[in-house]
Structures are given as structure tokens and as C-alpha cells.
Coordinates of C-alpha atoms in Angstrom, one line a residue:
Chain Y
M231 CA 111.1 106.3 72.4
N232 CA 114.3 105.1 73.7
T233 CA 113.0 101.7 74.3
E234 CA 113.4 101.2 70.6
T235 CA 117.1 101.8 70.9
L236 CA 119.5 99.5 69.1
K237 CA 122.2 97.8 71.2
P238 CA 124.9 100.5 71.8
K239 CA 128.1 99.5 70.2
A240 CA 130.5 100.7 72.9
D241 CA 131.1 99.2 76.3
T242 CA 128.4 100.7 78.4
A243 CA 129.1 98.7 81.6
T244 CA 129.8 102.0 83.4
E245 CA 126.8 103.9 82.0
W246 CA 123.8 104.4 84.2
P247 CA 120.9 102.4 82.8
L248 CA 118.2 104.2 80.7
W249 CA 114.7 104.9 82.1
E250 CA 111.6 105.9 80.3
V251 CA 109.7 108.7 81.9
F252 CA 105.8 109.0 82.0
V253 CA 104.2 112.1 83.4
R254 CA 100.6 112.8 84.5
S255 CA 100.1 116.4 83.6
K256 CA 97.1 116.8 85.9
A257 CA 94.8 114.7 88.1
G258 CA 92.3 112.8 86.0
L259 CA 94.6 112.4 82.9
D260 CA 96.7 109.4 81.8
H261 CA 100.4 109.3 82.4
K262 CA 102.0 110.0 79.1
H263 CA 105.5 109.1 77.8
C264 CA 107.6 112.2 77.7
G265 CA 111.2 111.1 77.2
S266 CA 114.0 109.2 78.8
L267 CA 117.1 109.7 81.0
H268 CA 120.0 107.8 82.6
A269 CA 119.9 107.2 86.3
S270 CA 121.6 104.7 88.6
D271 CA 118.4 103.6 90.3
A272 CA 114.7 104.2 90.4
K273 CA 114.8 106.8 93.2
M274 CA 117.3 108.8 91.2
A275 CA 115.4 108.4 88.0
I276 CA 112.3 109.9 89.7
Q277 CA 114.3 112.8 91.1
L278 CA 116.0 113.5 87.7
A279 CA 112.7 113.2 85.8
R280 CA 111.3 115.9 88.1
D281 CA 114.2 118.2 87.2
V282 CA 114.3 117.4 83.5
Y283 CA 110.7 117.1 82.6
T284 CA 108.6 119.1 85.1
R285 CA 110.5 122.4 85.5
R286 CA 107.3 124.4 84.6
Q287 CA 104.7 122.4 86.5
E288 CA 104.1 120.0 83.6
G289 CA 103.3 117.2 86.0
T290 CA 101.6 116.0 89.2
S291 CA 102.9 112.4 89.1
I292 CA 105.8 110.6 87.5
W293 CA 106.3 107.0 86.5
V294 CA 109.7 105.7 85.5
V295 CA 110.5 102.2 84.1
L296 CA 113.7 100.7 82.9
S297 CA 113.8 100.9 79.1
S298 CA 115.1 97.4 79.0
Q299 CA 111.9 96.2 80.6
I300 CA 109.6 97.5 77.9
V301 CA 108.4 95.1 75.2
A302 CA 107.3 96.8 71.9
S303 CA 105.5 95.6 68.8
D304 CA 107.8 95.1 65.8
P305 CA 107.5 97.9 63.2
G306 CA 108.1 95.3 60.5
D307 CA 104.7 93.8 61.5
K308 CA 102.9 97.1 61.4
G309 CA 101.0 96.2 58.2
A310 CA 100.0 92.7 59.2
Y311 CA 99.1 93.9 62.7
F312 CA 97.1 97.0 62.2
D313 CA 95.8 97.0 58.6
P314 CA 93.1 94.4 59.2
M315 CA 91.2 97.0 61.1
E316 CA 91.2 99.4 58.1
D317 CA 88.1 97.9 56.4
K318 CA 86.0 97.4 59.6
V319 CA 84.2 100.7 59.3
Y320 CA 81.1 99.2 61.0
R321 CA 83.0 99.5 64.3
H322 CA 82.4 103.2 64.2
P323 CA 79.1 104.9 65.1
T324 CA 79.2 107.1 62.0
F325 CA 78.8 104.0 59.9
Y326 CA 75.1 103.8 60.8
E327 CA 72.6 106.2 59.2
L328 CA 69.6 106.9 61.3
P329 CA 66.6 109.2 60.8
D330 CA 67.3 112.8 61.9
A331 CA 64.9 112.5 64.8
V332 CA 67.2 109.9 66.5
N333 CA 70.5 110.9 65.0
H334 CA 71.9 112.2 68.2
M335 CA 71.9 108.6 69.5
Chain D
M107 CA 120.3 127.1 72.1
Y108 CA 121.3 125.3 69.1
T109 CA 123.6 123.9 66.6
Q110 CA 125.2 125.1 63.4
S111 CA 124.1 123.6 60.2
M112 CA 127.3 122.2 58.8
D113 CA 128.4 118.9 57.5
T114 CA 132.1 118.5 58.2
R115 CA 132.5 115.2 56.4
S116 CA 134.0 115.0 53.0
K117 CA 132.0 114.2 49.9
A118 CA 133.9 111.0 49.4
E119 CA 133.0 109.7 52.9
I120 CA 129.3 110.4 52.2
E121 CA 129.4 108.7 48.8
Q122 CA 131.0 105.7 50.4
D123 CA 128.0 105.5 52.8
V124 CA 125.6 105.7 50.0
R125 CA 127.3 103.0 48.0
A126 CA 127.7 100.7 51.0
Q127 CA 124.0 101.1 51.5
L128 CA 122.8 99.6 48.3
R129 CA 124.3 96.1 48.4
S130 CA 121.5 93.7 48.3
A131 CA 118.2 93.6 46.5
Q132 CA 116.4 93.7 49.8
D133 CA 118.2 96.9 50.7
V134 CA 117.2 98.5 47.4
Q135 CA 113.6 97.7 48.2
R136 CA 113.9 98.9 51.7
S137 CA 115.5 102.1 50.4
E138 CA 112.6 102.6 48.0
T139 CA 110.0 102.1 50.8
F140 CA 111.9 104.6 52.9
E141 CA 112.1 107.2 50.2
A142 CA 108.4 106.8 49.5
R143 CA 107.6 107.3 53.2
I144 CA 109.7 110.5 53.3
D145 CA 107.9 111.7 50.1
A146 CA 104.6 111.1 51.7
G147 CA 105.6 113.2 54.7
D148 CA 105.7 110.2 57.1
F149 CA 107.7 110.4 60.3
I150 CA 110.5 107.9 60.8
E151 CA 110.7 106.2 64.2
A152 CA 113.8 104.7 65.8
K153 CA 113.2 101.1 65.0
D154 CA 112.2 101.7 61.4
W155 CA 114.7 100.8 58.7
M156 CA 116.7 103.8 57.5
P157 CA 119.6 104.3 55.1
E158 CA 123.0 104.4 56.9
H159 CA 123.6 107.9 55.6
Y160 CA 120.4 109.2 57.0
R161 CA 121.3 107.7 60.4
K162 CA 124.8 109.1 60.4
T163 CA 123.6 112.6 59.3
L164 CA 121.1 112.6 62.2
V165 CA 123.6 111.3 64.8
R166 CA 126.0 114.1 63.7
Q167 CA 123.4 116.8 63.7
I168 CA 121.6 115.8 66.9
S169 CA 124.7 115.2 68.9
Q170 CA 126.3 118.5 67.6
H171 CA 123.1 120.2 68.8
A172 CA 123.2 118.5 72.2
H173 CA 126.9 119.5 72.7
S174 CA 126.0 123.1 71.8
E175 CA 123.3 123.1 74.6
I176 CA 125.8 121.8 77.2
V177 CA 128.7 123.9 76.2
G178 CA 126.3 126.9 75.9
M179 CA 125.8 126.7 79.6
L180 CA 129.4 127.9 80.2
P181 CA 129.4 131.5 78.8
E182 CA 126.2 132.2 80.7
G183 CA 127.2 130.3 83.8
N184 CA 130.1 132.8 84.0
W185 CA 127.6 135.5 85.1
I186 CA 125.4 133.6 87.6
S187 CA 127.4 134.8 90.6
R188 CA 127.6 138.3 89.1
A189 CA 124.1 139.0 88.0
P190 CA 123.1 142.5 89.1
T191 CA 120.0 141.6 91.1
L192 CA 118.4 138.5 92.7
K193 CA 115.7 138.5 90.1
R194 CA 118.2 138.4 87.2
K195 CA 120.2 135.7 89.0
A196 CA 117.0 133.5 89.4
I197 CA 116.2 134.1 85.7
L198 CA 119.7 133.2 84.6
L199 CA 119.8 130.1 86.8
A200 CA 116.5 128.9 85.2
K201 CA 117.8 129.6 81.7
V202 CA 121.1 127.7 82.3
Q203 CA 119.2 124.8 83.8
D204 CA 117.0 124.8 80.7
E205 CA 120.0 124.5 78.5
G206 CA 121.2 121.5 80.5
G207 CA 117.7 120.0 80.0
H208 CA 117.7 120.7 76.3
G209 CA 121.1 118.9 76.1
L210 CA 119.5 115.9 77.8
Y211 CA 116.5 115.7 75.5
L212 CA 118.8 115.8 72.5
Y213 CA 121.3 113.2 73.8
A214 CA 118.4 110.9 74.4
A215 CA 117.1 111.5 70.9
A216 CA 120.6 110.7 69.5
E217 CA 120.8 107.6 71.6
T218 CA 117.7 106.1 69.8
L219 CA 119.9 105.9 66.7
G220 CA 122.2 103.3 68.3
V221 CA 125.0 105.4 69.8
S222 CA 125.7 105.4 73.6
R223 CA 125.8 108.6 75.7
D224 CA 129.4 107.8 76.6
Q225 CA 130.3 107.6 72.9
L226 CA 128.7 110.9 72.2
L227 CA 130.5 112.6 75.1
E228 CA 133.8 111.0 74.2
A229 CA 133.5 112.5 70.7
L230 CA 132.9 115.9 72.3
H231 CA 135.8 115.6 74.8
S232 CA 138.3 114.4 72.2
G233 CA 137.4 117.3 69.9
K234 CA 136.1 115.0 67.2
A235 CA 132.5 116.4 67.5
K236 CA 131.7 120.0 66.9
Y237 CA 129.4 122.4 68.7
S238 CA 128.1 125.8 67.7
S239 CA 131.0 128.2 67.3
I240 CA 129.1 131.0 69.0
F241 CA 130.0 129.6 72.4
N242 CA 133.7 130.1 71.7
Y243 CA 133.3 133.9 72.2
P244 CA 133.7 135.3 75.7
T245 CA 131.0 137.0 77.8
T246 CA 132.8 140.1 79.0
T247 CA 129.9 142.3 80.3
W248 CA 126.4 141.9 81.7
A249 CA 125.0 143.3 78.5
D250 CA 126.4 140.2 76.7
L251 CA 123.9 138.1 78.6
G252 CA 121.0 140.1 77.3
V253 CA 122.4 140.1 73.8
I254 CA 122.9 136.3 73.9
G255 CA 119.2 135.9 74.9
W256 CA 118.0 138.2 72.2
L257 CA 120.3 137.4 69.3
V258 CA 121.8 134.0 70.0
D259 CA 118.6 132.4 71.3
G260 CA 116.7 134.3 68.7
A261 CA 118.8 132.7 66.0
A262 CA 118.4 129.4 67.7
I263 CA 114.6 129.6 67.6
M264 CA 114.6 130.6 64.0
N265 CA 116.6 127.4 63.3
Q266 CA 114.7 125.1 65.7
V267 CA 111.2 125.9 64.8
P268 CA 111.4 124.1 61.4
L269 CA 113.2 121.2 63.1
C270 CA 109.9 120.5 65.0
R271 CA 108.8 119.0 61.6
C272 CA 112.0 117.0 61.1
S273 CA 111.3 113.6 59.5
Y274 CA 113.0 111.8 62.4
A275 CA 110.3 111.7 65.0
P276 CA 112.4 111.4 68.2
Y277 CA 114.3 114.5 67.1
A278 CA 111.1 116.4 66.2
R279 CA 109.6 115.6 69.6
A280 CA 112.7 116.8 71.4
M281 CA 112.6 120.0 69.4
I282 CA 109.0 120.7 70.2
R283 CA 109.9 120.5 73.9
V284 CA 112.9 122.7 73.4
C285 CA 111.0 125.4 71.4
R286 CA 108.3 125.6 74.0
E287 CA 111.0 126.6 76.6
E288 CA 113.2 128.7 74.4
S289 CA 110.9 131.6 73.9
F290 CA 111.4 132.7 77.5
H291 CA 115.1 132.8 76.8
Q292 CA 114.8 135.3 74.0
R293 CA 112.2 137.5 75.8
Q294 CA 114.2 137.7 79.0
G295 CA 117.3 138.8 77.1
Y296 CA 115.5 141.4 75.1
E297 CA 113.7 142.7 78.2
S298 CA 116.9 143.1 80.1
L299 CA 118.4 145.1 77.3
L300 CA 115.2 147.3 77.2
V301 CA 115.6 148.1 80.9
M302 CA 119.2 149.1 80.3
M303 CA 118.3 151.2 77.2
K304 CA 115.3 152.9 78.9
N305 CA 116.5 153.4 82.4
G306 CA 120.2 153.0 82.1
T307 CA 123.1 155.6 82.1
S308 CA 124.9 156.5 79.0
A309 CA 127.7 154.1 80.0
Q310 CA 125.1 151.3 80.1
H311 CA 123.7 152.3 76.7
E312 CA 127.3 152.1 75.3
M313 CA 127.7 148.7 77.0
V314 CA 124.6 147.4 75.2
Q315 CA 125.8 148.8 71.8
D316 CA 129.3 147.3 72.4
A317 CA 127.8 143.9 73.1
V318 CA 125.6 144.0 70.0
N319 CA 128.7 145.0 67.9
R320 CA 130.6 142.0 69.1
W321 CA 127.7 139.4 68.9
W322 CA 126.0 140.5 65.6
W323 CA 128.3 138.7 63.1
P324 CA 128.8 135.6 65.2
S325 CA 125.0 135.3 65.5
L326 CA 124.6 135.5 61.7
M327 CA 127.3 132.7 61.4
M328 CA 125.1 130.5 63.6
F329 CA 123.1 129.6 60.6
G330 CA 126.1 127.8 59.1
P331 CA 127.9 128.3 55.8
A332 CA 126.3 129.9 52.8
D333 CA 124.1 127.6 50.7
K334 CA 126.6 127.4 47.9
D335 CA 129.2 126.1 50.4
S336 CA 126.8 123.5 51.9
P337 CA 126.9 120.7 49.4
N338 CA 125.1 118.3 51.7
S339 CA 122.2 120.6 52.6
E340 CA 120.2 119.5 49.6
Q341 CA 120.2 115.8 50.7
S342 CA 119.2 116.9 54.2
I343 CA 116.3 118.9 52.9
R344 CA 115.2 116.0 50.6
W345 CA 115.1 113.7 53.6
G346 CA 113.2 116.3 55.7
I347 CA 116.1 116.5 58.2
K348 CA 116.3 120.2 57.4
R349 CA 113.3 122.1 56.3
M350 CA 114.9 125.4 55.2
T351 CA 118.3 126.3 53.9
N352 CA 121.0 128.2 55.9
D353 CA 120.6 131.3 53.8
E354 CA 116.8 131.4 54.0
L355 CA 116.9 131.2 57.8
R356 CA 119.7 133.8 58.0
Q357 CA 117.6 136.2 55.9
K358 CA 114.5 135.5 58.0
F359 CA 116.5 136.3 61.2
V360 CA 117.9 139.6 59.9
D361 CA 114.5 140.7 58.7
A362 CA 112.9 140.0 62.1
T363 CA 115.8 141.4 64.2
I364 CA 116.3 144.8 62.7
E365 CA 112.9 146.0 63.7
Q366 CA 113.7 144.8 67.3
A367 CA 117.0 146.7 67.2
N368 CA 115.2 149.9 66.2
I369 CA 112.8 149.6 69.2
L370 CA 115.8 149.1 71.5
G371 CA 117.5 152.1 69.9
I372 CA 120.7 150.4 68.9
T373 CA 122.3 149.8 65.5
V374 CA 123.9 146.7 64.1
P375 CA 127.5 146.9 62.9
D376 CA 126.9 146.6 59.2
P377 CA 127.2 149.7 57.0
M378 CA 125.8 147.7 54.1
L379 CA 122.5 146.9 55.8
K380 CA 119.6 148.3 53.8
W381 CA 116.0 147.6 53.2
N382 CA 115.5 146.3 49.7
E383 CA 112.1 147.4 48.5
Q384 CA 112.2 145.1 45.5
R385 CA 113.1 141.9 47.4
Q386 CA 111.1 142.9 50.5
H387 CA 114.1 141.9 52.6
Y388 CA 117.0 143.5 54.2
D389 CA 120.3 143.4 52.2
F390 CA 123.3 142.8 54.5
G391 CA 127.1 142.9 54.1
P392 CA 129.4 139.9 53.6
I393 CA 130.1 137.5 56.4
D394 CA 133.7 136.8 57.4
W395 CA 133.8 133.1 56.7
A396 CA 137.5 132.9 57.4
E397 CA 136.7 133.8 61.0
F398 CA 133.9 131.3 61.1
W399 CA 136.1 128.4 60.0
R400 CA 138.9 129.5 62.3
V401 CA 136.6 129.4 65.3
V402 CA 135.0 126.1 64.2
G403 CA 138.6 124.7 63.7
G404 CA 139.5 125.4 67.3
E405 CA 141.1 128.8 67.1
G406 CA 138.4 130.9 68.7
E407 CA 139.1 132.9 71.8
C408 CA 137.5 130.4 74.2
N409 CA 137.7 127.0 72.4
R410 CA 140.3 125.5 74.7
E411 CA 138.7 126.9 77.9
R412 CA 135.3 125.6 77.0
L413 CA 136.4 122.1 76.2
A414 CA 138.7 122.0 79.2
A415 CA 135.8 122.9 81.4
R416 CA 133.6 120.1 80.0
V417 CA 136.4 117.5 80.3
K418 CA 137.2 118.6 83.9
A419 CA 133.5 118.3 84.9
W420 CA 133.3 114.8 83.3
E421 CA 136.5 113.6 85.0
E422 CA 135.8 115.0 88.4
G423 CA 132.3 113.5 88.3
A424 CA 133.6 110.0 87.5
W425 CA 133.7 108.9 91.2
V426 CA 130.1 110.0 91.6
R427 CA 128.9 108.0 88.7
E428 CA 130.9 104.9 89.8
A429 CA 129.7 105.2 93.5
A430 CA 126.1 105.5 92.5
L431 CA 126.3 102.4 90.3
A432 CA 128.2 100.5 93.0
Y433 CA 125.5 101.5 95.5
T434 CA 122.7 100.2 93.2
K435 CA 124.5 96.9 92.7
K436 CA 125.0 96.5 96.4
Q437 CA 121.3 97.2 97.1
A438 CA 120.3 94.6 94.4
L439 CA 122.5 92.0 96.1
K440 CA 121.1 92.8 99.5
S441 CA 117.5 92.5 98.3
K442 CA 118.3 89.2 96.6
A443 CA 119.9 87.8 99.8
A444 CA 116.9 88.9 101.9

């Protein structure tokens, strides 16, 4: 995801800002991140997202958000953050063995 | 479309990167963790630590790929106003629009590595960055467009499918999207040739054969230099940036294509082409690498024209980019004041 972009080295004052694009592929489903693009404002970002990411009816709705507005977890903390859940198997239904008669529970 | 697999940097430059990488004990440890992740088949994301050489190799390869998509719009764009029917024109427009989209996915993937879009374009416009040499050949007849779809996009797909498993995840994701769209490119090209071969006049048959004669060897060159002349290929394969060597992909392409040529009823311009029962592959004649390097080096028939067209489009679009940005700033000021 481009939100994770490092600070560009060159002078980018004349570049259009970067937007992240989320597309809902059909009614009832979540919007899903599908890529990014440069656009001067939100209206243009939506328009370009339609042209770039939904040329074959891949979407029924689009969200765009400025990449600079996204806050992400630090990959350096990945272990400390997510590993504690590894040994908590009792949070899953398959942890519990039940008699066959009620095993569809 | 697609990029050529070639590393134009010198060995000394690369070694310097590798040396600069391993300065501190912390870097050594990070490097070991990185290598272990690669060995485990992990995907690398943009914010993850990566060796400088890995980053540079990716920026070069992805941007080269993006440039190829964008420059690749030009030879085909040449025929939009001359397509023989409305149907073919609509197909061609859709295909050229796809190429533009592919360029955008790839530029975005390259930007995750800490280069700006403007830097990437500047490298293309100044001639510092390369793009696939195939686009420096002219499209002189309508049959060229069919052959480009069949052979050039066919070679591109052969190259791109393994890249969907590239260790750098933003690149892999972009390639999945590209591959999904690319199949139509090859099929429409082949189908347009089929129509000409089945329903066409003898002059049209000759036109198809002539186009194949001109595009066959440049298409084989799209896979990049022979393995023995690609000293950096090995590292790219180790890091999962490439998944198959240039020669392996080239062989795969020849094997798949000859059958398709037979069905079309055309031949490829290679007197040495022959099925090798023992290898279970086609043998084919030597590639003219002098021509390849000449075209890569800027002396192809259309290099100057292609680059000039890109620079012109960029320069003539400058006022639009500036005006749009000025409008956005003005709107922001207005809403603040309100």
C-alpha cells in the first residue's frame, strides 16, 4: 500500500497528492483496498479511480482517501503486537471437543 | 505489456551497494532476518526493512516495466484512427487504455519504494531509464497490431505470470491485476490475425506473414539477454524478484507459440527452428544480440520519436497539472475563509 511510502526525496511540491483507492465490488461486500493514484482533489481522485480500477465493472462504489491521512501499525512491532494471540487457541470453536450428537453446535 | 529483463548497472556499482549495506552489526542482523524471510517464501511489504540493493533492483525493474507500458501505447495508438472497423477501433482503444492503466499500477508500486512519480518520469525523459526495446520498432501495417497482440503481449504474459509471485508484495499485487487484463490483449490480436488468414485475400495473408517476419526476433529479444550474459539474474532469482531465467522463459514462449503459428498457417523466419525430440523443446536459431543492444542503446528505428512523444505530452500537460493544483489550493483557502 502506498500509505507505507517513505518520504520521496525529490521536491514534490508540484506533484498531485497521492490517494488510496477502495472499491466495493458488489452490494453487500466490504470496500477493499485496490491501489493508489495521484489526483489534485477528491473529485478528480474518484473520477480517475473509476477509469483506472473499474474498467471491467469491478466496482459499484469507490472510496478515496489521502494517503497522508492513513495511520498504520509499525511493521517493527509486528511480533509484539500480533504474536500474543498465537497461543490463545481457546478463542476458536474448534478448540472444544463435543460429543458427535451436538458437534454441529 | 512488459519490461525486458536486463540490469544495465555495472558489477562494480552493485558490489558497492552490497558493501555499503553491511556497515553496522544491526544491519547484519536485519540482513539475516530479511534473507530468512525470503528463504521462507515470505512477502516483503513496503515498510519492511530491505537491503539497499534489493530496493534499487526493484525500483529499476518496476519503473522500467512502467515506462514500457506507457511507451507501448504509442505504436498502437498510431492505428486507432486507422482501424479497419468500428469494432476493431473500440477494441484497440480499450487495449491502449489498459496499457496506460498498467503503467499507473506499476508506477504506484515503484513509488512505495521511496521514489517519486516525477523522479521516475524524469529518468525516462532524460533517457536514463530504459523501456522495452520492442517499442522502438515501427507499426507499418494493420497486421502489425494483430502480431503485437499475439507475440508481444504473449511474450509479456509469459514474463509476467511468474512475477505475480514476486517477493515484493506491492509489485506482485500490481502484476496480478495486469495479468488478469492482459489475456484479452493476446486473444484479440490472435483472433484478428485468424480473421485475416481465414477470410482475407492473398495480399492480406502476405501482410500477416510479413508482420510476423518483422516481429518474431524482436519478440524473442523481449526476454532479455541470454542467461550467460545476465550476471545479476542469479541474485534476482535468489531474492524472488525473478522466478525464472530469461532463457527458460524464452524457450517456454517458443514452444507455446509455434503451435499457434501452425494453426494460423504462417511460418516464423527461422530456418533453424526444429522440434527436438530428446529435449522435448523446439531448437531455434541464434538471436542477433548486436541488434538488441543497438536498439536498447538508442539506435532503433523509433527511439527518438517515442521519447520525443513522451516528453512532448509531459511538457504540454504542465499547465493542466499546475492549474488543477492551483484550483485545489484556492478551494481550500475558500473553505477555510467560509
